[in-house]
Amino acid sequence: MESTRSVGVVALVLVIVTSGCIGFVTGEEALVYQANEVSVDADAKTASGYERQLREELVVNQTVSDRRIEVTNWYLRYEKYDDIAEETTGVLAVVSTHRVDVFGHTTNPYANMSYSGILANLTADYDTAFGNLENARFVENKTASVLGKDARVGVFATNTTFGGEEVEVKLYVTRVRHGDDIVLAIGGHPTKLPAGEQEILTMIEGIKHQTDENESATERVAPAGFDAANAGAMVVADAN
């Protein structure tokens, strides 16, 4: 029995070494996670009058328990523009980010963050077109159907910079776990435009996101010699 077990261990080590995975085992190479792209379907955009203004693939690097982690996130921003008033009347920011499992634990902070925390941090990490939302006050909860699930939508209100002006806005934030990713959305419109609420909810319910149905895990090992800092223009230090 012991002899058979020893042979199995040796065989496993040989497979790891010969396949070039020794850097993964020793922690010398990064753990790489890739979120699947997120978007909003055409019908929702047509019904609400929103258009996509920004689409970015952002790479974030961090260290967890001395292991370098690289996470590729997708970020898209949609806006509604009033041609008569010549101003932006609504914004929706959508992000897909991998949950990032390290040693059996989900380490992505957005996985368990409060909705008020998501408001503050997402606007700090991404160009959402909103100003500072740290003082947003909770108003109520709503429910929306997002990616086949009943998702809680937290509604907040605050004064912030919107469309270049200081105005009172209503904000909508939701989070859905879909496959190996976490999908986040923040929408907002001036409170003086109450029709904006249904438009935002229509956009939220129109969110689309692919999953890796045939993969049990999307964790990958970076290739030998990989240098995230020089991997390309899309790589950023902290996704600002």
XYZ file of C-alpha atoms in Angstrom:
240
model
C 0.000 0.000 0.000
C 2.743 2.450 0.982
C 4.736 1.530 -2.126
C 1.735 2.198 -4.376
C 1.103 5.546 -2.666
C 4.761 6.580 -3.099
C 4.657 5.744 -6.796
C 1.531 7.880 -7.160
C 3.147 10.853 -5.444
C 6.287 10.609 -7.585
C 4.175 10.393 -10.744
C 2.230 13.510 -9.737
C 5.430 15.467 -9.096
C 6.837 14.401 -12.474
C 3.669 15.556 -14.240
C 3.818 18.942 -12.509
C 7.486 19.511 -13.293
C 7.399 18.310 -16.898
C 4.253 20.324 -17.677
C 5.913 23.552 -16.562
C 3.617 24.042 -13.560
C 6.322 24.108 -10.892
C 6.110 27.900 -10.706
C 2.420 27.629 -9.900
C 3.062 25.174 -7.083
C 5.897 27.206 -5.544
C 4.056 30.501 -5.871
C 6.616 32.012 -8.243
C 3.999 32.492 -10.954
C 0.783 34.451 -10.685
C -2.703 33.054 -10.358
C -4.643 34.544 -13.252
C -8.419 34.979 -13.303
C -10.449 36.179 -16.275
C -13.996 37.482 -15.872
C -16.392 36.974 -18.756
C -17.637 40.081 -20.521
C -20.871 41.730 -19.397
C -23.206 43.962 -21.414
C -26.820 45.138 -21.776
C -29.055 43.740 -24.504
C -30.231 45.870 -27.414
C -33.933 45.782 -26.485
C -33.259 47.250 -23.041
C -31.111 50.012 -24.514
C -33.756 50.872 -27.097
C -36.570 50.919 -24.523
C -34.652 53.123 -22.094
C -32.839 55.359 -24.572
C -29.353 54.499 -23.283
C -26.227 54.130 -25.390
C -22.868 52.563 -24.532
C -20.173 55.178 -23.969
C -17.296 53.109 -22.589
C -16.079 49.508 -22.777
C -12.855 48.553 -20.997
C -10.984 45.402 -20.054
C -9.048 46.200 -16.891
C -6.356 44.107 -15.231
C -5.891 44.424 -11.476
C -2.875 43.026 -9.616
C -2.830 42.215 -5.912
C -1.036 39.944 -3.457
C -2.895 37.510 -1.194
C -0.932 35.381 1.305
C 2.299 36.072 -0.621
C 0.718 34.818 -3.852
C 0.437 37.284 -6.747
C -3.082 37.459 -8.145
C -4.038 38.960 -11.487
C -7.716 39.579 -12.204
C -9.118 40.786 -15.522
C -12.407 42.667 -15.124
C -14.851 44.010 -17.695
C -16.348 47.473 -17.270
C -19.015 49.131 -19.413
C -20.768 52.475 -18.995
C -24.064 53.447 -20.581
C -25.556 56.931 -20.653
C -28.799 58.606 -21.660
C -28.470 62.020 -23.248
C -31.270 64.571 -23.626
C -30.743 66.386 -26.928
C -33.187 69.157 -26.025
C -31.735 69.887 -22.599
C -28.260 69.067 -23.912
C -27.340 67.124 -20.795
C -26.835 63.581 -19.542
C -29.947 62.411 -17.706
C -28.939 58.888 -16.707
C -25.907 56.639 -16.235
C -25.505 52.896 -15.726
C -22.127 51.326 -14.919
C -21.801 47.530 -15.192
C -18.823 45.446 -14.030
C -18.015 41.735 -14.188
C -15.229 40.541 -11.896
C -14.065 37.018 -11.026
C -14.857 35.922 -7.475
C -11.198 34.802 -7.082
C -10.875 31.661 -4.976
C -7.530 31.308 -3.196
C -6.973 28.323 -0.900
C -10.710 27.631 -0.904
C -11.773 31.151 0.032
C -13.367 33.874 -2.106
C -11.040 36.858 -1.817
C -12.765 39.364 -4.107
C -13.920 42.111 -1.705
C -17.024 42.832 -3.787
C -18.391 39.352 -3.021
C -19.563 40.287 0.477
C -19.363 44.079 0.439
C -22.392 46.083 1.578
C -24.333 47.937 -1.098
C -23.255 51.274 0.330
C -19.678 49.998 0.179
C -20.141 48.992 -3.458
C -21.359 52.515 -4.233
C -18.325 54.126 -2.644
C -15.704 51.690 -3.926
C -16.970 51.105 -7.452
C -17.070 54.830 -8.158
C -13.535 55.132 -6.767
C -12.185 52.212 -8.837
C -13.925 52.972 -12.133
C -14.831 56.000 -14.235
C -18.576 55.793 -13.534
C -19.208 59.518 -14.278
C -20.578 59.955 -10.749
C -18.921 62.127 -8.153
C -18.237 61.080 -4.554
C -21.005 58.772 -3.281
C -19.680 58.054 0.219
C -22.538 60.018 1.846
C -25.368 58.332 -0.055
C -28.329 57.532 2.209
C -30.397 54.374 1.888
C -33.986 54.857 0.698
C -35.505 51.435 -0.042
C -35.039 48.025 -1.642
C -36.526 46.922 -4.935
C -36.404 43.618 -6.793
C -35.329 43.083 -10.387
C -34.889 39.983 -12.524
C -31.186 39.861 -13.366
C -29.590 36.960 -15.238
C -32.466 34.665 -14.322
C -32.407 35.542 -10.627
C -34.483 37.778 -8.358
C -31.885 40.352 -7.372
C -32.109 42.960 -4.655
C -31.682 46.495 -5.933
C -30.716 48.969 -3.242
C -31.996 52.509 -3.822
C -30.011 55.431 -2.411
C -30.107 59.216 -2.678
C -27.432 61.878 -2.356
C -26.149 65.149 -3.722
C -23.270 64.686 -6.117
C -21.711 65.925 -9.324
C -23.771 64.651 -12.225
C -23.373 65.894 -15.774
C -20.986 68.550 -14.496
C -23.493 70.006 -12.019
C -24.209 69.560 -8.311
C -27.618 67.846 -8.165
C -29.639 65.441 -6.047
C -29.654 61.984 -7.601
C -31.272 58.616 -6.981
C -28.907 55.675 -7.209
C -29.524 51.997 -7.829
C -27.033 49.256 -6.992
C -27.247 45.502 -7.398
C -24.987 42.446 -7.276
C -25.495 38.995 -8.790
C -23.319 35.898 -8.619
C -23.294 34.353 -12.106
C -21.063 31.399 -12.843
C -17.580 32.131 -11.504
C -18.098 35.900 -11.738
C -19.666 38.651 -9.690
C -21.749 41.074 -11.759
C -22.218 44.569 -10.317
C -24.332 47.471 -11.553
C -24.757 51.069 -10.426
C -27.298 53.359 -12.072
C -28.345 56.902 -11.354
C -30.521 59.775 -12.501
C -31.478 63.230 -11.150
C -34.430 62.989 -8.738
C -36.165 65.731 -10.741
C -36.582 63.126 -13.511
C -38.674 60.345 -11.874
C -39.087 58.467 -15.172
C -35.396 57.674 -14.889
C -36.110 54.964 -12.307
C -37.935 52.626 -14.670
C -35.329 53.247 -17.350
C -32.534 52.245 -14.966
C -34.421 49.121 -13.853
C -35.036 48.191 -17.495
C -31.310 48.459 -18.153
C -30.459 46.389 -15.073
C -32.868 43.646 -16.130
C -31.299 43.699 -19.591
C -27.827 42.756 -18.324
C -26.190 39.905 -20.264
C -23.229 37.815 -19.099
C -21.662 34.617 -20.372
C -20.568 31.757 -18.148
C -18.030 28.982 -18.598
C -20.564 26.168 -18.300
C -18.058 23.509 -19.304
C -15.344 24.615 -16.899
C -15.309 23.818 -13.193
C -12.830 26.615 -12.578
C -11.498 29.508 -14.644
C -8.278 29.792 -12.691
C -5.215 29.826 -14.936
C -1.480 29.967 -14.404
C 0.385 32.797 -16.085
C 2.948 31.674 -18.668
C 6.606 31.551 -17.694
C 8.259 34.949 -17.830
C 4.928 36.782 -17.686
C 5.267 40.376 -16.457
C 1.892 41.951 -15.699
C 3.381 45.424 -15.406
C 4.479 45.294 -19.050
C 1.678 43.194 -20.500
C 0.020 46.042 -22.394
C -1.856 49.291 -22.208
C -4.912 47.660 -20.630
C -2.970 46.656 -17.512
C -3.430 49.112 -14.665
C -2.185 49.101 -11.108
C -5.507 49.571 -9.350
C -8.164 50.025 -12.049
C -8.515 53.775 -11.498
